[in-house]
Coordinates of C-alpha atoms and ligand atoms in Angstrom, one line a residue:
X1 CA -88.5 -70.4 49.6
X2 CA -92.0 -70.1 49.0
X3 CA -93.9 -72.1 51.6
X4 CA -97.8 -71.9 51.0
X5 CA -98.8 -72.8 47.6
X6 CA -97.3 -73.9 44.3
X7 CA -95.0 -72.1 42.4
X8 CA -95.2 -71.8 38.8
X9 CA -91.8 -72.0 36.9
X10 CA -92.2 -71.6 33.1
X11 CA -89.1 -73.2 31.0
X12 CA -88.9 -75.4 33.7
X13 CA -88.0 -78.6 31.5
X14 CA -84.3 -77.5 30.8
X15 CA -82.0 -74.5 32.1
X16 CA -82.4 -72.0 34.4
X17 CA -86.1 -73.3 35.2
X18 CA -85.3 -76.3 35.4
X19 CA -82.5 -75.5 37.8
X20 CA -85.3 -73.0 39.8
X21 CA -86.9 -76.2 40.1
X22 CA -85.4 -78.4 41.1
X23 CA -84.5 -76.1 44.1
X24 CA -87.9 -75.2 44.6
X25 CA -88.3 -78.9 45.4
X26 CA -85.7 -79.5 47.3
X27 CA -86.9 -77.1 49.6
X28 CA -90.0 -79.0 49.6
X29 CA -92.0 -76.3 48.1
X30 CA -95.1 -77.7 45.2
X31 CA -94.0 -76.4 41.6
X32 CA -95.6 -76.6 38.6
X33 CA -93.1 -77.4 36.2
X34 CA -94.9 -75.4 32.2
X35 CA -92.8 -75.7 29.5
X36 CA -94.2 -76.9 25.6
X37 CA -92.8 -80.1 25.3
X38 CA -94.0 -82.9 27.7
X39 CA -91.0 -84.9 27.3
X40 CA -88.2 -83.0 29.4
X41 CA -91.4 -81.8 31.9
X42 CA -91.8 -85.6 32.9
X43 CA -88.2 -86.2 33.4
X44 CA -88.2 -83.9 35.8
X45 CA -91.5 -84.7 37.4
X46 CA -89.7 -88.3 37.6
X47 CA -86.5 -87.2 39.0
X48 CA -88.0 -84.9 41.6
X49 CA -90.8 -86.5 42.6
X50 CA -94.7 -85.9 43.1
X51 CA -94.5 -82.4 44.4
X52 CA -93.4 -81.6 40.9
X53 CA -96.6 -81.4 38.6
X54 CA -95.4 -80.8 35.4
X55 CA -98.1 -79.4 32.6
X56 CA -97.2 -79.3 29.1
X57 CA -98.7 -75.8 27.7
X58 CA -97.3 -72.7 25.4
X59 CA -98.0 -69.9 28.1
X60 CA -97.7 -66.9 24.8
X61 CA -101.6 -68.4 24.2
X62 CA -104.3 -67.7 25.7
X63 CA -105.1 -71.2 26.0
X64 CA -101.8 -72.2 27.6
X65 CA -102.2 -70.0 30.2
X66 CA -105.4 -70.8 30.7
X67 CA -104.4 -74.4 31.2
X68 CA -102.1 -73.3 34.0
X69 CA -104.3 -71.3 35.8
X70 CA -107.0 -74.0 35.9
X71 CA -104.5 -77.1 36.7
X72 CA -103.6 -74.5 39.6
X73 CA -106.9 -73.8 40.9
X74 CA -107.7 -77.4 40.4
X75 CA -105.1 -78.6 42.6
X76 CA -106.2 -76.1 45.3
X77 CA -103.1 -75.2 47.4
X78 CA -103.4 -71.5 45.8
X79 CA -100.4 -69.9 43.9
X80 CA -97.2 -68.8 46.0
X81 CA -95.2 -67.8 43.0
X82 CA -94.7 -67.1 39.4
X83 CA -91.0 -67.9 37.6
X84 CA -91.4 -66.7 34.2
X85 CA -88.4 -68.3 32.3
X86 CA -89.6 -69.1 29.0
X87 CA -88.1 -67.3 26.3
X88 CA -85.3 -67.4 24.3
X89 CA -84.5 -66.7 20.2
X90 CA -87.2 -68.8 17.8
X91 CA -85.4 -69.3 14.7
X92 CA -88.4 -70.1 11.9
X93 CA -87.9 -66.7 9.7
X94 CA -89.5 -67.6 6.0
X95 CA -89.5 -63.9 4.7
X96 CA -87.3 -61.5 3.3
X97 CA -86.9 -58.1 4.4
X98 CA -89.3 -56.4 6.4
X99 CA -91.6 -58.7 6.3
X100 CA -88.9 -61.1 8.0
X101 CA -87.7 -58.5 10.4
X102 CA -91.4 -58.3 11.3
X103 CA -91.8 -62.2 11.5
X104 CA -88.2 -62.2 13.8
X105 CA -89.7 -59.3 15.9
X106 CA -93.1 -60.9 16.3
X107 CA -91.8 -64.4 17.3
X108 CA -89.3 -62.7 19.7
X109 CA -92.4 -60.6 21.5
X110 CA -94.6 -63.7 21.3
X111 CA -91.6 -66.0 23.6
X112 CA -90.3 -63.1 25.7
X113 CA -92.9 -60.6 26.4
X114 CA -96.6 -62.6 26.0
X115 CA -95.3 -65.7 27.6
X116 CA -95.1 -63.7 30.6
X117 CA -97.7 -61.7 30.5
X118 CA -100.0 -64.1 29.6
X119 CA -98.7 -67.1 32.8
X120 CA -99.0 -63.8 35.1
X121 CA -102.0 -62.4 34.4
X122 CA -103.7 -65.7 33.9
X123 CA -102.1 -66.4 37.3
X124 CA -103.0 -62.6 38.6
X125 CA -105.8 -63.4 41.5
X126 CA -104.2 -66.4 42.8
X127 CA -101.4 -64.3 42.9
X128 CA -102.7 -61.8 44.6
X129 CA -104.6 -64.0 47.3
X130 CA -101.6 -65.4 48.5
X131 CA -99.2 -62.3 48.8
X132 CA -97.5 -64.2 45.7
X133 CA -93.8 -63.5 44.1
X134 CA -93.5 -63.1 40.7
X135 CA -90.0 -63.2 39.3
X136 CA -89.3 -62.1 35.1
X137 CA -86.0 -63.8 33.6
X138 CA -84.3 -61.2 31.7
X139 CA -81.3 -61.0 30.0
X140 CA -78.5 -58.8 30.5
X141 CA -78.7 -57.8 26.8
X142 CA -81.5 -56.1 28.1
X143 CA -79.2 -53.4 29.7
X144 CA -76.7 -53.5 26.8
X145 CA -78.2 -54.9 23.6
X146 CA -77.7 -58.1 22.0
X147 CA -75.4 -57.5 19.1
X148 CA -78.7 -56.8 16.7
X149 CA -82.2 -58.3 17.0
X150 CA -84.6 -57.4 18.9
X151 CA -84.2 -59.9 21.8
X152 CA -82.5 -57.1 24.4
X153 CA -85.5 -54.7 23.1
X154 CA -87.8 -57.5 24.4
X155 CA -86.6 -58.6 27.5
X156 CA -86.5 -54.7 28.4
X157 CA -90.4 -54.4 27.9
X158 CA -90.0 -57.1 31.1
X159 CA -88.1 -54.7 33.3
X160 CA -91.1 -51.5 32.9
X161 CA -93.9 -54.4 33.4
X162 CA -92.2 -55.3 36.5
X163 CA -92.3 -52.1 38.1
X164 CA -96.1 -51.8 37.2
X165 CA -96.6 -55.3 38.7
X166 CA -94.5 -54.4 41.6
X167 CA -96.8 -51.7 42.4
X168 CA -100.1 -53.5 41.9
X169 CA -98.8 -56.3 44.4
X170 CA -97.5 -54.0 46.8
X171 CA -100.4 -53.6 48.7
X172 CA -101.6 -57.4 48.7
X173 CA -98.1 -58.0 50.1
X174 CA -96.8 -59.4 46.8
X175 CA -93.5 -58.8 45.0
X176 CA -92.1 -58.3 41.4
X177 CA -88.6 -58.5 40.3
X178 CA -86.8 -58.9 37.2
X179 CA -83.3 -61.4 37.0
X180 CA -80.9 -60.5 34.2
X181 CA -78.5 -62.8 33.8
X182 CA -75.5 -62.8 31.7
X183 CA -73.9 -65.8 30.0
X184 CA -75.4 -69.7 30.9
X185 CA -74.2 -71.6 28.5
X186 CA -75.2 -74.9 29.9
X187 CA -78.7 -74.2 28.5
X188 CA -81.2 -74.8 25.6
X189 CA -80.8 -71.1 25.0
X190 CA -77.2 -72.0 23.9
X191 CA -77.4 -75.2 22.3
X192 CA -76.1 -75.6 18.6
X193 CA -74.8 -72.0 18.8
X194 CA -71.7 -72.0 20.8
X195 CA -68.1 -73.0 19.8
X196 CA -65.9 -73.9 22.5
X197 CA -63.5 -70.5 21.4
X198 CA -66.8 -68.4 21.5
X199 CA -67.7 -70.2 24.5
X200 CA -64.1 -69.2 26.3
X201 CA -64.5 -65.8 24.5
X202 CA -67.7 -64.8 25.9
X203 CA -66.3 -66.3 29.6
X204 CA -63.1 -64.0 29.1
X205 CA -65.4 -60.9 28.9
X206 CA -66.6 -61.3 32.6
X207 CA -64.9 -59.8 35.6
X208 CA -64.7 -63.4 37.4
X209 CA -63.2 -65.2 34.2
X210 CA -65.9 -67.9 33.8
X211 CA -69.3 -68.6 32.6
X212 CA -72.6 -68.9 34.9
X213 CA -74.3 -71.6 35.9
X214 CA -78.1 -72.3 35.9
X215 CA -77.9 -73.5 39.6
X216 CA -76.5 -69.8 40.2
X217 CA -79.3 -68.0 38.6
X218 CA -81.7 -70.5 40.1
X219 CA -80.1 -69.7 43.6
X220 CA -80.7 -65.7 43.4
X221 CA -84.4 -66.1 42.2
X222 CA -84.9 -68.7 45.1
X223 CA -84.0 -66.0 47.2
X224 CA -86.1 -64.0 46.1
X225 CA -89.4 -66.5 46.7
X226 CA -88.2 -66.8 49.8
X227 CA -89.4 -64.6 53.6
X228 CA -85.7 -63.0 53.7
X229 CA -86.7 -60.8 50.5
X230 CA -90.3 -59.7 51.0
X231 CA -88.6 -56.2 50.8
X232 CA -87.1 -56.6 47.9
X233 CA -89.4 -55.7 44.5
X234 CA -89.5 -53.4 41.6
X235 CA -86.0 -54.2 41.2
X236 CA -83.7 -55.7 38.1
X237 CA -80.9 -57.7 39.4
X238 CA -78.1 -59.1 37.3
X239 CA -76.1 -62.3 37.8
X240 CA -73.6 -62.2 35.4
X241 CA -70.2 -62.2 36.5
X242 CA -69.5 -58.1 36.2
X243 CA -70.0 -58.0 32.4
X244 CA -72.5 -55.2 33.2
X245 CA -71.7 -53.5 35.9
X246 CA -73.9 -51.2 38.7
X247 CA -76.8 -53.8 38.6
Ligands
NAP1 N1 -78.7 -69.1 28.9 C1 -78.4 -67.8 28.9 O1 -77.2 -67.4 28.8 C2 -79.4 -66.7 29.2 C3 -79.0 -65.5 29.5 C4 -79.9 -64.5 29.8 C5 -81.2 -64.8 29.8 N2 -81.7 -66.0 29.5 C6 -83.1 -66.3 29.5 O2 -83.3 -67.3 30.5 C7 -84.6 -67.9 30.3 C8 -84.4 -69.4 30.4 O3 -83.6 -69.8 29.3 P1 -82.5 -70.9 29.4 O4 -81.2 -70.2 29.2 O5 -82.6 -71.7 30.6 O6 -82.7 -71.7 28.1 P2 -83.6 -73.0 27.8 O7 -83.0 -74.2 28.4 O8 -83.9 -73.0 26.3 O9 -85.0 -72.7 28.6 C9 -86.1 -72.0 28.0 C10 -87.3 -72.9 28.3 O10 -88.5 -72.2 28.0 C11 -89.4 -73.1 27.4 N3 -90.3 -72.3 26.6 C12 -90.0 -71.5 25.6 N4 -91.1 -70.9 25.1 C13 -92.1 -71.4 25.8 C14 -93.5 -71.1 25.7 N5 -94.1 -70.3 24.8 N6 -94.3 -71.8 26.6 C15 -93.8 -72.6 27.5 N7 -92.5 -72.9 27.6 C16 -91.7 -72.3 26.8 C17 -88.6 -74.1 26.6 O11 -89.2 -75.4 26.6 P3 -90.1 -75.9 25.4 O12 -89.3 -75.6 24.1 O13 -90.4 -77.3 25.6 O14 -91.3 -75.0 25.5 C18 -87.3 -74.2 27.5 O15 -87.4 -75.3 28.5 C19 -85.0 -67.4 28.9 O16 -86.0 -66.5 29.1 C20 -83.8 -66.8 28.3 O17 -84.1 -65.8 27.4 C21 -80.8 -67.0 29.2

């Protein structure tokens, strides 16, 4: 695990972040939990205790990220890491036709695409400074679509930033890598859209039989923050039980 300076862990209130965080901490690494809503950000600050600062901000502004960046150089330890798992599907469409497809394709950039780029590059120098890891959360419907949308499209746009980043970092002694996993149903991502035979259907589909858990996902991108896998970067690796396979 990262040891000198905080990690940042976007999403951290529920899910996979949430899951990378509380790891983080129980490693006894400083995180700084970012998600939108305060409410789930504070539970988790309260579970996990004061090395958990948790700051409400929407890192696809300029303004949220900016809020980040300055909380972190405020609290002065430097910046070890950058977990980007915000993202998801935003419902809110109010147009038909293109205009709708345009509103579906805008929200989906805005949550997947900006809300990284925005933490990281906000983040960027501190980053750099401290030979910093940045992980992206993917999705594995970035290597085989997702059944229409253009959430796969989105998370794809991840995998050719991450090779740039990886480069940039290189030579400071930084890292880049994308994690693309496949179905986590114990997540905000899932709630309200799951029935329990879609949720056995979708298990089925794996090589192993069964769904993820966040604590697994959390567990590989751990690994990755931590000194055995300061070799490892530009790379896309995919936890998701062999429903893609080669990755
Ligand atoms: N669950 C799966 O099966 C699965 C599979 C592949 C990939 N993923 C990806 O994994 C990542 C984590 O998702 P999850 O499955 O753990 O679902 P989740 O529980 O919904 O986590 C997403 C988190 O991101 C936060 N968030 C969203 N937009 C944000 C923004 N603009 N600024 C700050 N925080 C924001 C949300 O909190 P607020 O609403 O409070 O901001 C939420 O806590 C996502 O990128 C998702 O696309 C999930």
């Amino acid at each position: 695990m990262a040891e000198h300076g905080t990690v940042v862990v976007s999403g951290a209130g529920t899910g996979i972040g949430r899951a990378v965080a509380g790891r983080l901490a129980a490693a006894g690494c400083h995180v700084t939990a970012v998600g939108r809503r305060p409410e789930p950000l504070n539970r988790l600050a309260g579970e996990l205790g004061p090395q958990v600062d948790p700051v409400a901000a929407d890192v696809a502004t300029e303004a949220g990220a900016e809020a980040v960046a300055a909380r972190v150089a405020a609290a002065g330890r430097g910046c070890a890491g950058v977990v980007a798992a915000a993202g998801g599907i935003p419902g809110g469409r109010t147009a038909g036709g293109l205009a709708g497809i345009r509103q579906d394709w805008q929200a989906l950039f805005e949550s997947n695409v900006l809300s990284a780029v925005l933490l990281v590059e906000a983040l960027r120098e501190a980053i750099g400074k401290a030979s910093g890891r940045v992980v992206l959360v993917s999705s594995v419907a970035a290597l085989r679509g997702s059944g229409g949308g253009g959430y796969g499209a989105m998370k794809a746009a991840l995998h050719a930033w991450a090779y740039d980043l990886a480069r940039e970092l290189g030579p400071q002694g930084g890292t880049a890598n994308v994690v693309a996993p496949g179905f986590v149903p114990d997540t905000g991502f899932w709630s309200g859209r799951l029935s329990a035979e879609s949720r056995q259907e979708r298990a089925a589909q794996t090589l192993v039989g069964r769904e993820g858990t966040p604590d697994e996902v959390a567990a590989l991108i751990g690994w990755l923050l931590g000194p055995d896998a300061g070799w490892m970067t530009g790379q896309v690796l995919s936890p998701n039980g062999g429903v893609v396979l080669g990755r």
